[in-house]
CSV table of C-alpha atoms in Angstrom, one decimal:
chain,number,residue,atom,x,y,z
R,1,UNK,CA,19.8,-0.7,19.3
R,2,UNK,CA,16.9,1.4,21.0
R,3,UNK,CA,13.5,1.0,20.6
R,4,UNK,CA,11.6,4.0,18.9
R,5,UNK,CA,8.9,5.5,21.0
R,6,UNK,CA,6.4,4.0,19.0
R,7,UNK,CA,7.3,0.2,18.5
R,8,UNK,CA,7.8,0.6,22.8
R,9,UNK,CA,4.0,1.9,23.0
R,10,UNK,CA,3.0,-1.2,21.1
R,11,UNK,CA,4.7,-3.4,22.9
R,12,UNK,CA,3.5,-1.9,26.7
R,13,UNK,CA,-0.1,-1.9,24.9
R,14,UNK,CA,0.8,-6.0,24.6
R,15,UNK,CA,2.3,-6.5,27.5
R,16,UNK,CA,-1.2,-5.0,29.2
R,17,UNK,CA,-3.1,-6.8,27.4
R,18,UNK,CA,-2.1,-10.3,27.6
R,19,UNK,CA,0.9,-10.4,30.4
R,20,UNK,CA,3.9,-11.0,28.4
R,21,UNK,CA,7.0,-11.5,30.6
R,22,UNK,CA,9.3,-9.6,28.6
R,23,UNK,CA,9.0,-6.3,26.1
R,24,UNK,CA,9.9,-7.7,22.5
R,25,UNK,CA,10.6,-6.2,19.4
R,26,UNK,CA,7.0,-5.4,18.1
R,27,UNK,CA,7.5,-3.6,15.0
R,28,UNK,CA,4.9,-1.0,13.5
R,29,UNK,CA,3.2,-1.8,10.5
R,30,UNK,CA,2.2,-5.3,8.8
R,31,UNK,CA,5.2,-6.9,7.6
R,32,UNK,CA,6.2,-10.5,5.5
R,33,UNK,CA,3.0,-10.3,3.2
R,34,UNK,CA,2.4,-13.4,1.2
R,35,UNK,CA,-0.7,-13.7,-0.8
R,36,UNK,CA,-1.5,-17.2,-0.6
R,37,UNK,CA,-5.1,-17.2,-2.8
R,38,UNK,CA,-7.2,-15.0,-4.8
R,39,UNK,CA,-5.3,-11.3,-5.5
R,40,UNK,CA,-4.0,-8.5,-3.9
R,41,UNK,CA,-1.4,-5.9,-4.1
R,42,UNK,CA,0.0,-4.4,-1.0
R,43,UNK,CA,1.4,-0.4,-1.2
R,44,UNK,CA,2.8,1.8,1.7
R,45,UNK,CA,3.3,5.2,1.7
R,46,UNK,CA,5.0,6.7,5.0
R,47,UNK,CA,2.1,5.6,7.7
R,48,UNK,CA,-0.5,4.6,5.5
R,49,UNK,CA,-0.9,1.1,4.0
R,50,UNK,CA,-3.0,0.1,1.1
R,51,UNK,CA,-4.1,-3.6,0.0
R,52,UNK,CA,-6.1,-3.3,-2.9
R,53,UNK,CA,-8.1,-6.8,-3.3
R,54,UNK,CA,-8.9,-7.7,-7.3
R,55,UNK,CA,-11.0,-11.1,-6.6
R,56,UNK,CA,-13.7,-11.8,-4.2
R,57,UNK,CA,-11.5,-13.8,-1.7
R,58,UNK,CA,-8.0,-12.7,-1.1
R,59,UNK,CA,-6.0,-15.0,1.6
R,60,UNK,CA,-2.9,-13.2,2.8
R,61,UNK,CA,0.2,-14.9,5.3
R,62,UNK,CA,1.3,-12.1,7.5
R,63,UNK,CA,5.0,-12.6,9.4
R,64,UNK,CA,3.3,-9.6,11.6
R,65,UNK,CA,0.3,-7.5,11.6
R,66,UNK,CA,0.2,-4.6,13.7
R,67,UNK,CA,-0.9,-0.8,13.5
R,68,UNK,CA,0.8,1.7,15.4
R,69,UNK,CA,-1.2,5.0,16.5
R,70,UNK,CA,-1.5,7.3,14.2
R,71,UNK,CA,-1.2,4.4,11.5
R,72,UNK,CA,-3.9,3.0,9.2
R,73,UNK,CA,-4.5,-0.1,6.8
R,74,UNK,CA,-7.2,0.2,4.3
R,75,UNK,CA,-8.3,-2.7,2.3
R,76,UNK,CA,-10.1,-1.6,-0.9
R,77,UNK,CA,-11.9,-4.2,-2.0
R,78,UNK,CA,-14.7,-5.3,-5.1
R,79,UNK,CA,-17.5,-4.9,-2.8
R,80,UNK,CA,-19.0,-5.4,0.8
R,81,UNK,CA,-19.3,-9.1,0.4
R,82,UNK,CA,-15.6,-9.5,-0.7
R,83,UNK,CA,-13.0,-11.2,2.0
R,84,UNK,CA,-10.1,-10.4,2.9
R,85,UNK,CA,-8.3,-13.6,5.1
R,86,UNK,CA,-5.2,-12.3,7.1
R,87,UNK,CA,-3.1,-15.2,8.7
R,88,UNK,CA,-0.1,-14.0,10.8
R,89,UNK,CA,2.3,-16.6,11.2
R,90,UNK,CA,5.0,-15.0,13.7
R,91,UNK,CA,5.4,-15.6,17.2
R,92,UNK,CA,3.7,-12.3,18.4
R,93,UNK,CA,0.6,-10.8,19.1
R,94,UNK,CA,-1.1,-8.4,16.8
R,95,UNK,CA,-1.4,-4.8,18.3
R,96,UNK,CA,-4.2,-2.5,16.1
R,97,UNK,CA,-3.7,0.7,17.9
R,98,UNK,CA,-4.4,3.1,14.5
R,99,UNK,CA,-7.1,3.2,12.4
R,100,UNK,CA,-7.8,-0.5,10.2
R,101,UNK,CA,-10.8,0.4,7.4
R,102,UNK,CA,-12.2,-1.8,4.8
R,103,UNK,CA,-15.6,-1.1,2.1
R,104,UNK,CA,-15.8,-5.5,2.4
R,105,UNK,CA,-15.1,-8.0,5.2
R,106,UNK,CA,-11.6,-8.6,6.9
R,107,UNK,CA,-10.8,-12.0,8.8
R,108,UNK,CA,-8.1,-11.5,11.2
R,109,UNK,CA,-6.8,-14.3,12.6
R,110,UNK,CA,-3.4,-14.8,14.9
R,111,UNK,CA,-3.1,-17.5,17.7
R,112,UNK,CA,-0.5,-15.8,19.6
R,113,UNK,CA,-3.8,-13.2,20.2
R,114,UNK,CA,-5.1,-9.8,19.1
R,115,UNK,CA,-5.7,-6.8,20.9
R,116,UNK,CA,-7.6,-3.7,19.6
R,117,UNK,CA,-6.1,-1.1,22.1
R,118,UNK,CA,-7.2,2.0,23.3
R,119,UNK,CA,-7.3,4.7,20.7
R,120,UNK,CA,-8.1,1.8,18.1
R,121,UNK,CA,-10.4,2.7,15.2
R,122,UNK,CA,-11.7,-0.3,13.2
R,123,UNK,CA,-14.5,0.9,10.6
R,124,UNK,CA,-15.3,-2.3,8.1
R,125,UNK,CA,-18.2,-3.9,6.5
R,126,UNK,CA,-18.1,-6.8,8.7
R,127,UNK,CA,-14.8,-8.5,10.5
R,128,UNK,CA,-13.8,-11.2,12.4
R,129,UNK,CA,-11.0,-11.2,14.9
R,130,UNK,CA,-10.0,-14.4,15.8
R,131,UNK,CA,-7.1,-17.1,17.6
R,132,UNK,CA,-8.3,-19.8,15.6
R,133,UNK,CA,-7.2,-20.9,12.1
R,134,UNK,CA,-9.0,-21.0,8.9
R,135,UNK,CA,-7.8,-23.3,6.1
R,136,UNK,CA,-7.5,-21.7,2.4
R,137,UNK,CA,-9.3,-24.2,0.8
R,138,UNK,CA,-12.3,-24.1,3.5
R,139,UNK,CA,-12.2,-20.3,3.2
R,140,UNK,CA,-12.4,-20.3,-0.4
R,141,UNK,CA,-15.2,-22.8,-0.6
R,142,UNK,CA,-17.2,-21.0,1.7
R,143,UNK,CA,-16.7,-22.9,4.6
R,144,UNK,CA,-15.7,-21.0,7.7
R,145,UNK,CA,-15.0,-23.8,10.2
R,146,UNK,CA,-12.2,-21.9,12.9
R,147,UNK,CA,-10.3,-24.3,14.9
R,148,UNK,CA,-7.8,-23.8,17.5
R,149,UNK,CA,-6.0,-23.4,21.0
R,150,UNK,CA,-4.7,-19.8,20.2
R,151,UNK,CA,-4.8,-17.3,23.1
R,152,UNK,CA,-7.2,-14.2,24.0
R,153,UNK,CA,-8.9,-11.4,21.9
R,154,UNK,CA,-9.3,-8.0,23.4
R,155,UNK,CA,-10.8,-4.8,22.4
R,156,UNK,CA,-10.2,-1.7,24.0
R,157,UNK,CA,-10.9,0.7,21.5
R,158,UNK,CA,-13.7,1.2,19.0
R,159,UNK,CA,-14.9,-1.6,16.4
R,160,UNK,CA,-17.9,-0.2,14.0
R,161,UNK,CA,-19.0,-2.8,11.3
R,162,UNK,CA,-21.2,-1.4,8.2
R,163,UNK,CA,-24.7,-0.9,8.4
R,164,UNK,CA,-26.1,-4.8,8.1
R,165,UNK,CA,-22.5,-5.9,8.7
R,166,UNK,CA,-21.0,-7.7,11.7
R,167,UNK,CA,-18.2,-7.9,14.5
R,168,UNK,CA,-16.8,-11.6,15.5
R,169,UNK,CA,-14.3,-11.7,18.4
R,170,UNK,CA,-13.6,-15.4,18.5
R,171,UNK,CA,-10.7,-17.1,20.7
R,172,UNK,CA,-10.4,-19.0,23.8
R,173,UNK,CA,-10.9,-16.2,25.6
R,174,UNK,CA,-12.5,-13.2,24.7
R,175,UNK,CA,-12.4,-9.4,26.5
R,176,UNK,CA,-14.8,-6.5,25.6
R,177,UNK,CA,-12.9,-3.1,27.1
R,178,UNK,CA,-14.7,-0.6,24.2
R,179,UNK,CA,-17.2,0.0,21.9
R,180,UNK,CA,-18.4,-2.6,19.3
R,181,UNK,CA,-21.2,-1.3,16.9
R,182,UNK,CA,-23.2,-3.3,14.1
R,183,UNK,CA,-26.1,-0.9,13.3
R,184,UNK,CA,-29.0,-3.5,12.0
R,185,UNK,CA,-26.4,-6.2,12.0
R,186,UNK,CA,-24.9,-8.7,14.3
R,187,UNK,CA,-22.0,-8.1,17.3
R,188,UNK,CA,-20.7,-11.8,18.7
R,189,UNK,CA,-18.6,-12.4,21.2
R,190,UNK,CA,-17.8,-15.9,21.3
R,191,UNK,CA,-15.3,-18.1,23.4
R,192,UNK,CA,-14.0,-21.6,22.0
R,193,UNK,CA,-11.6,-24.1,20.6
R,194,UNK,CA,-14.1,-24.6,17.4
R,195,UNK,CA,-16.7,-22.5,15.7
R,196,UNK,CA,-18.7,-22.5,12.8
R,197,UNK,CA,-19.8,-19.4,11.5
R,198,UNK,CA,-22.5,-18.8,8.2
R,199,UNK,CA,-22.3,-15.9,6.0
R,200,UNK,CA,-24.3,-14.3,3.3
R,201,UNK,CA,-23.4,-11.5,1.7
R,202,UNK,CA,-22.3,-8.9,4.1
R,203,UNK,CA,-24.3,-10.8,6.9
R,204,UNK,CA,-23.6,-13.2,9.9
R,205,UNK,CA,-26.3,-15.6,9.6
R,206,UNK,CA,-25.6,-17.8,12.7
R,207,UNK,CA,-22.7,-18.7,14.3
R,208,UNK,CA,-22.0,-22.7,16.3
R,209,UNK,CA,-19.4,-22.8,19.1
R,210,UNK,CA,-18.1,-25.9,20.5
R,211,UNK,CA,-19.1,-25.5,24.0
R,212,UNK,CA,-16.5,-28.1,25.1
R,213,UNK,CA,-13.4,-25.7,25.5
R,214,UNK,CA,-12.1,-26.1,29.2
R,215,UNK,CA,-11.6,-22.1,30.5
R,216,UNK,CA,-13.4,-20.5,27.6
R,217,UNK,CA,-14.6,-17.1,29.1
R,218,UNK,CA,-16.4,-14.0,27.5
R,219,UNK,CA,-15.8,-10.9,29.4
R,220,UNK,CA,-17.9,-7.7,28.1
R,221,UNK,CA,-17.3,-5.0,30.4
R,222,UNK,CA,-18.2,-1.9,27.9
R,223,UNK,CA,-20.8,-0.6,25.0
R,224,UNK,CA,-22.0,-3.0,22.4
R,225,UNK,CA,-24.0,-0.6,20.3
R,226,UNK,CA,-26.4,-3.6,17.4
R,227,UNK,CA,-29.6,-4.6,16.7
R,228,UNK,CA,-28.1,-8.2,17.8
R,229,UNK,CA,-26.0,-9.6,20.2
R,230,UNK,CA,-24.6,-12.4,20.8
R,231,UNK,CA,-22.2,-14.1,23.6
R,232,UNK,CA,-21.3,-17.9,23.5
């Protein structure tokens, strides 16, 4: 069976990105949803995905999660400090190349990596893009303790977090190809097997890195538009 134009642009954007051997089967779309805590509903309608979040934390077990161009997720949420956790539990990489939106906070989090490709468009209140895991039950007490030897998170595209809000790229190894804006809020880049990060609200109020990690690397090689940045 032959690959449709658009699950073989996903998986070229991959391949760039972190040097997979061979082309695989990288279908469009998130797929294998399992809410896991709090509530959600998930609804598709040809390219267009909806999850609409009903509690304040929402943890969702993804088999994929990927956004092909001229694709979009939205997460509609209770508010900006409501959390949406997305675990992808497959073998592959996740490939945003559409347009991912949320009014609240999205954790994304895949070890196998994450890249935001060229022609991404990621307009949240706050996110974090990680290769490290997050437990449920830390997550839904409020402790966000990431921990991990998951591979590399890139952005090529364009990553705007609400006004006050924040963007985290966490993994290993981290690569800045884009744009990342946080207008009065906070932009991290930060490379490690274990990090600690403190929210309030809407707001990043510090994050700790385990500066340990042998071959953690931060790479920022475009615009980080913020009123704070940080790289660990």
């Amino acid at each position: 069976m032959m690959k449709s134009p658009t699950r073989r642009r996903i998986a070229q954007a991959v391949l760039l990105a972190f040097g997979i051997a061979q082309a695989a089967q990288v279908p469009a779309m998130p797929t294998g949803a399992a809410v896991t805590a709090g509530g959600a509903s998930i609804s598709s309608s040809g390219s267009n995905m909806t999850i609409n979040q009903s509690t304040p934390k929402a943890a969702i077990n993804w088999q994929q999660f990927n956004i092909a161009p001229g694709e979009s997720v939205r997460f509609v949420q209770p508010g900006t400090s409501a959390i949406a956790l997305n675990r992808v539990l497959g073998q592959d990489p996740s490939a945003i190349l559409g347009r991912l939106s949320a009014n609240g906070q999205v954790f994304l989090l895949n070890p196998n990596g994450v890249l935001f490709g060229k022609g991404a468009q990621v307009d949240v209140g706050g996110i974090v893009a990680s290769t490290l895991n997050l437990s449920d039950a830390d997550f839904l007490a409020g402790r966000y303790g990431f921990s991990g030897q998951g591979g590399t998170v890139t952005n090529q595209g364009t990553i705007e977090a609400a006004e006050g809000g924040y963007v985290v790229l966490l993994a290993p190894r981290v690569a800045n190809e884009g744009v990342i804006s946080a207008r009065l809020g906070t932009a991290a880049m930060a490379a490690g097997e274990q990090a600690t990060l403190t929210l309030s609200g809407n707001k990043l109020l510090a994050i700790a890195v385990d500066r340990d990690a042998v071959g953690a690397l931060v790479a920022n090689r475009q615009l980080i538009q913020r009123m704070a940045v940080r790289s660990f």
